[in-house]
mmCIF file of C-alpha atoms in Angstrom:
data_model
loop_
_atom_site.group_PDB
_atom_site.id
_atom_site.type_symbol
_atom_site.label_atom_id
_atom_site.label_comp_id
_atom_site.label_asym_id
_atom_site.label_seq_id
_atom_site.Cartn_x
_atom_site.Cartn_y
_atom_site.Cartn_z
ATOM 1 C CA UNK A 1 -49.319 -103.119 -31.571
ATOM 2 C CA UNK A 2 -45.995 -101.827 -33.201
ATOM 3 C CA UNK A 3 -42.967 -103.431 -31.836
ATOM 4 C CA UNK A 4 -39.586 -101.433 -30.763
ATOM 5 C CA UNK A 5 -36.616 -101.525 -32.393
ATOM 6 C CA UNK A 6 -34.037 -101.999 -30.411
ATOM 7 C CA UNK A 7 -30.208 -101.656 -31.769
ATOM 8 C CA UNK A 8 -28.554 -105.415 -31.955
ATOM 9 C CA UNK A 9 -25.264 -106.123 -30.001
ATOM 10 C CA UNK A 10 -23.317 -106.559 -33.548
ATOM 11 C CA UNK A 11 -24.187 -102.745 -34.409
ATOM 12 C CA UNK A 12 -23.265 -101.960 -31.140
ATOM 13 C CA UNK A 13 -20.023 -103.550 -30.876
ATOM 14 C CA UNK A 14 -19.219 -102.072 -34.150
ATOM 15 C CA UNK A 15 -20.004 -98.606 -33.138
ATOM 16 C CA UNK A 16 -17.876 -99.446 -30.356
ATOM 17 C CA UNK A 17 -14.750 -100.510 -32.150
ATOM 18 C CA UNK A 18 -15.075 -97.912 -34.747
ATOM 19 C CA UNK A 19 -15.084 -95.428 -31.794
ATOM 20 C CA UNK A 20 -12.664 -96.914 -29.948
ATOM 21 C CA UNK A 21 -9.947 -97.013 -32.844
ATOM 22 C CA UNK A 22 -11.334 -93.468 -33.921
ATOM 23 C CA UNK A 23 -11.199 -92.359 -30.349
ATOM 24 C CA UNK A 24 -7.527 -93.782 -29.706
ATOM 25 C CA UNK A 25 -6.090 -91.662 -33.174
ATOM 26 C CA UNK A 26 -7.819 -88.491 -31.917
ATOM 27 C CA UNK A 27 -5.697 -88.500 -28.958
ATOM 28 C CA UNK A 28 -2.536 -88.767 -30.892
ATOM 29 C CA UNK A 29 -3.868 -85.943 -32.894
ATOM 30 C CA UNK A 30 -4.590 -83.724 -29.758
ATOM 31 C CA UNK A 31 -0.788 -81.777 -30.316
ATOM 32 C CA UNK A 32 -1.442 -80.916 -33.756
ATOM 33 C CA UNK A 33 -4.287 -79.162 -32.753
ATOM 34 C CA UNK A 34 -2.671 -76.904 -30.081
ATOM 35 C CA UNK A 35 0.292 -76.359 -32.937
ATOM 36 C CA UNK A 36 -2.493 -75.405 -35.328
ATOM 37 C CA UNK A 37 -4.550 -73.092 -33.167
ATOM 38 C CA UNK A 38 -1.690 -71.117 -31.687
ATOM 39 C CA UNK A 39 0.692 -70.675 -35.415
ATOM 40 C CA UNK A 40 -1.211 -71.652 -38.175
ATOM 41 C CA UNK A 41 -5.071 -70.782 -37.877
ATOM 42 C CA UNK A 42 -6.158 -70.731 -41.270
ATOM 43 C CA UNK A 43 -5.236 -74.678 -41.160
ATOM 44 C CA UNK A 44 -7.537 -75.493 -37.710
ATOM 45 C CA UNK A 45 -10.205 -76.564 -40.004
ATOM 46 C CA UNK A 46 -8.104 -79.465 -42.105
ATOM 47 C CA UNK A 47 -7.001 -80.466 -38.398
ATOM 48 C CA UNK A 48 -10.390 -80.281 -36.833
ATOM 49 C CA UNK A 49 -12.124 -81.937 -40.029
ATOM 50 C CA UNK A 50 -10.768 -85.420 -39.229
ATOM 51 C CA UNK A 51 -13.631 -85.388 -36.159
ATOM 52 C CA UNK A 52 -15.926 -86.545 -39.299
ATOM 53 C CA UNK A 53 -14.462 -89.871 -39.492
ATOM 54 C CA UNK A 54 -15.978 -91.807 -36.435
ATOM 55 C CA UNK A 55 -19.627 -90.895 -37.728
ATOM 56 C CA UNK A 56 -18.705 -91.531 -41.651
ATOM 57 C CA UNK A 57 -17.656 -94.718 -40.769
ATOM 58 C CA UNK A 58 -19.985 -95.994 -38.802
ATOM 59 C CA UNK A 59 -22.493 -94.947 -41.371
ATOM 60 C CA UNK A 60 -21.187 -95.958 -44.100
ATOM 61 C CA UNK A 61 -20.567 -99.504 -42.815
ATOM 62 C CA UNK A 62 -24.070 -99.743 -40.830
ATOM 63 C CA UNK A 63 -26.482 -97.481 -42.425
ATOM 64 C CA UNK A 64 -28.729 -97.469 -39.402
ATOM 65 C CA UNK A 65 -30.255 -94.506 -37.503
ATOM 66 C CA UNK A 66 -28.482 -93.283 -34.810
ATOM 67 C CA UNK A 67 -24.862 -95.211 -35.338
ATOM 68 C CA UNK A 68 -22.664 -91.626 -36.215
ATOM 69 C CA UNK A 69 -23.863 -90.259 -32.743
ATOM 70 C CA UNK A 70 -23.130 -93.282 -30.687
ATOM 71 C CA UNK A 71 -19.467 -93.852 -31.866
ATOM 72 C CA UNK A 72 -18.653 -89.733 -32.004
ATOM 73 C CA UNK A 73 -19.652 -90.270 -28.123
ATOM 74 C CA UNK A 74 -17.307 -93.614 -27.825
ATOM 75 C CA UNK A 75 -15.027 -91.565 -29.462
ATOM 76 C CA UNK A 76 -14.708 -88.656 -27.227
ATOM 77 C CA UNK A 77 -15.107 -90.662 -24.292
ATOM 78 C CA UNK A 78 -11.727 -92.537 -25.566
ATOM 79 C CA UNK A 79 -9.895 -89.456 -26.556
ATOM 80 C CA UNK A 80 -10.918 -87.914 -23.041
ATOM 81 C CA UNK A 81 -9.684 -90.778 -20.992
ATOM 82 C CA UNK A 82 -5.989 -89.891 -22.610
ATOM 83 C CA UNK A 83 -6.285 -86.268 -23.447
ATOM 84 C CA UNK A 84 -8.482 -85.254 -20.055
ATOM 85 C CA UNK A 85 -7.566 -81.352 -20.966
ATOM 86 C CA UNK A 86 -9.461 -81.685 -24.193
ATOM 87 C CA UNK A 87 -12.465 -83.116 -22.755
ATOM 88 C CA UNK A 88 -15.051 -80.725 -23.294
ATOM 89 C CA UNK A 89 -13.760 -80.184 -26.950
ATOM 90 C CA UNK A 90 -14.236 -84.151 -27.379
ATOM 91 C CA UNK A 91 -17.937 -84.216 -26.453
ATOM 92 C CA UNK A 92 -18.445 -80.823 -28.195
ATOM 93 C CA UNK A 93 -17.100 -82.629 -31.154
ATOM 94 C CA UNK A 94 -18.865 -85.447 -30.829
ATOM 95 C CA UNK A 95 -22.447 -83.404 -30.831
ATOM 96 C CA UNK A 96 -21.779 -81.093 -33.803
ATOM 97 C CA UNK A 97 -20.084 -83.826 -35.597
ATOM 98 C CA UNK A 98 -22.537 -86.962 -34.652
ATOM 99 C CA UNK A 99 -25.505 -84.390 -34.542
ATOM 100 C CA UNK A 100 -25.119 -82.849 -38.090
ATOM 101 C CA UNK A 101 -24.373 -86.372 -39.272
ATOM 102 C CA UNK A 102 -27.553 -87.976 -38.198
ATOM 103 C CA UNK A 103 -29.783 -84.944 -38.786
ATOM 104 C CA UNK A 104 -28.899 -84.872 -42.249
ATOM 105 C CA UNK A 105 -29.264 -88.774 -42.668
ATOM 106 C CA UNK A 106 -32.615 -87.697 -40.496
ATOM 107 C CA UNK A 107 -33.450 -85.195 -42.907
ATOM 108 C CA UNK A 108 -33.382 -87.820 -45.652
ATOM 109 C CA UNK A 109 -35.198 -90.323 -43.529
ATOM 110 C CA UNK A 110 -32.105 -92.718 -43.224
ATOM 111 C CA UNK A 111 -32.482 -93.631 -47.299
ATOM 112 C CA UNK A 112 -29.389 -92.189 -48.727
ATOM 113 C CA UNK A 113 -26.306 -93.539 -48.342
ATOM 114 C CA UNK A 114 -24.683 -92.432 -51.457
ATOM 115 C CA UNK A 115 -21.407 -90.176 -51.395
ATOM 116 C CA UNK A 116 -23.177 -86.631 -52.073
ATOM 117 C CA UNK A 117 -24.976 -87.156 -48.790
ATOM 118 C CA UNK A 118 -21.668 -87.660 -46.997
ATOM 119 C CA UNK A 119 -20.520 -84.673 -48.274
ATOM 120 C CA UNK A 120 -23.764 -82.585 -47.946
ATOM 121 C CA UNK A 121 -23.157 -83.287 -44.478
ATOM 122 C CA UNK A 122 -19.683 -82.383 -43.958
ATOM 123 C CA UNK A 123 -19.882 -79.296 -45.438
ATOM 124 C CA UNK A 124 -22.517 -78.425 -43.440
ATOM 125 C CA UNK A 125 -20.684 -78.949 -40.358
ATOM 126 C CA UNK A 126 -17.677 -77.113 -41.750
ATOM 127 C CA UNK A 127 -19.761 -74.089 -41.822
ATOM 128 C CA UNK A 128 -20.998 -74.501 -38.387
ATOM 129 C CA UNK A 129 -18.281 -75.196 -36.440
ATOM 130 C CA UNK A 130 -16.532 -72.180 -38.529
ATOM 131 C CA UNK A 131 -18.413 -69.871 -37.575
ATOM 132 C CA UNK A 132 -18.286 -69.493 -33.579
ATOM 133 C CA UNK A 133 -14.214 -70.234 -34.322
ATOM 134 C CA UNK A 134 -14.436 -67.196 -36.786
ATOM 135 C CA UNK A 135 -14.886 -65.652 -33.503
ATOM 136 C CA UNK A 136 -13.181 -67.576 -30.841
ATOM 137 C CA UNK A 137 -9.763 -67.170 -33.694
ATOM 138 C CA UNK A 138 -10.229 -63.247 -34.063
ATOM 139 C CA UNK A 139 -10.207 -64.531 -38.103
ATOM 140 C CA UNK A 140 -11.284 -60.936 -39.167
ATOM 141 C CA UNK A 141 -7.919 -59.641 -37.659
ATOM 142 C CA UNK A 142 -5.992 -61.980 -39.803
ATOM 143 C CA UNK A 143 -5.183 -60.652 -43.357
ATOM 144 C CA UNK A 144 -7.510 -61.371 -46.251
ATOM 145 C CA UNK A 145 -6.090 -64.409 -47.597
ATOM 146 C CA UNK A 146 -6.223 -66.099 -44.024
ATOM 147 C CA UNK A 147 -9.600 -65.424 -43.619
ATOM 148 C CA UNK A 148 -10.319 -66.722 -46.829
ATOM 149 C CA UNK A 149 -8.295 -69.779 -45.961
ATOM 150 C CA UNK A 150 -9.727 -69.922 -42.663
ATOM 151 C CA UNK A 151 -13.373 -70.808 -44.481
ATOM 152 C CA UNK A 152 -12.494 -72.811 -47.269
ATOM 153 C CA UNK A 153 -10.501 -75.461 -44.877
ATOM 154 C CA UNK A 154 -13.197 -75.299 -42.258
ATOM 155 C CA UNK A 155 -15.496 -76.648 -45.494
ATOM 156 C CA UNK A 156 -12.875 -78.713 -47.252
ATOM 157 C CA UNK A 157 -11.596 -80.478 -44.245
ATOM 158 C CA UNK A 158 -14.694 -82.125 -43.016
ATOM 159 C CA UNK A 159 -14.843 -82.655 -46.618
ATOM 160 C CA UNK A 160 -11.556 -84.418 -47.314
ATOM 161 C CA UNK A 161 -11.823 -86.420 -44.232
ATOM 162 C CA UNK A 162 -14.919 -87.698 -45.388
ATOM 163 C CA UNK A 163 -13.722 -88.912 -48.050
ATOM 164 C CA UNK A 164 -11.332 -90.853 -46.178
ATOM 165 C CA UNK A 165 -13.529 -91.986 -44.388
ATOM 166 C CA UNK A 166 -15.718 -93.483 -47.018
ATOM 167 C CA UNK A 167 -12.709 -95.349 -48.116
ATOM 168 C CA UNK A 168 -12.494 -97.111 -44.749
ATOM 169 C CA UNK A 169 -16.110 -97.604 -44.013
ATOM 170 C CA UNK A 170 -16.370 -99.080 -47.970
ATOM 171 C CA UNK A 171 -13.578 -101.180 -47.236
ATOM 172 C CA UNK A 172 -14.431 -102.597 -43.962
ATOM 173 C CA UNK A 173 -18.198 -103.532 -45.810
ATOM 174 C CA UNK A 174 -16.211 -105.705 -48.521
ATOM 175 C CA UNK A 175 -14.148 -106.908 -45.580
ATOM 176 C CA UNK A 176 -17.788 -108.035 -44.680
ATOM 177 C CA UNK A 177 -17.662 -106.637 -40.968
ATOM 178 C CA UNK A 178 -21.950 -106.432 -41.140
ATOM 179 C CA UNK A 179 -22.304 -109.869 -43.008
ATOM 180 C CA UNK A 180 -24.119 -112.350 -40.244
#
């Protein structure tokens, strides 16, 4: 008889911490995102990329099924508790982000861990969430070059801030956070 696997108290607590100082920056970074939406749309998507970062982190230090979708949630539940007008856009965030995340890794049946897989998977949700915002931003009213703008940063965002994130979640492995 197979037996479950159950997630150990060390992944969770890290999921938990990683969320929690995710969570805690996201609120701080709740103004910028009203400044952005209302005077500079083109640049929503370099502000709205850094939602990667709880899910990047967590994978890249754990590199366990499920981990990006538990902290996005700690995350949002975080940012909620001190930004309680932005609630729904935390836990939207937190199930396009954490959901693309771990249905790439999914897709790849947890094996790859490697940087182009990170990426794969933020540009991927770059081009989701851009599209209903396309909409929700009237983008097609802006001129040319702003719509232009408007995609590329919705793509190169996610992207950056994955990057950034692989630098932390690297670093916090050497630190040997996942070492017994």
């Amino acid at each position: 008889m197979p037996t479950k696997r159950v997630m150990s108290t060390r992944v969770l607590l890290i999921c938990a911490a990683i969320g929690v100082a995710t969570g805690l920056v996201s609120a701080l970074w709740a103004g910028l995102h009203v400044i952005v939406a209302v005077g500079a749309v083109p640049l929503y998507g370099l502000v709205l990329g850094f939602h990667v970062l709880p899910g990047v982190i967590a994978q890249q230090v754990l590199r366990a099924p499920w981990v990006a979708l538990i902290t996005h949630a700690i995350a949002a539940l975080i940012s909620t508790a001190f930004v309680p007008a932005m609630a729904g856009r935390y836990l939207l965030a937190a199930i396009v982000f954490g959901g693309v995340q771990e249905g790439v890794s999914a897709l790849l049946r947890y094996r790859h861990w490697e940087a182009w897989r990170f990426l794969l998977s933020a540009a991927i949700t770059g081009i989701v969430i851009a599209v209903p915002l396309w909409f929700a931003f009237d983008v097609g009213a802006l001129p040319l070059w702003g719509g232009i703008g408007f995609v590329a940063l919705f793509v190169l965002g996610p992207v950056a801030w994955t990057v950034i994130g692989l630098g932390v979640g690297s670093s916090l492995r050497r630190a040997g956070v996942i070492r017994g």
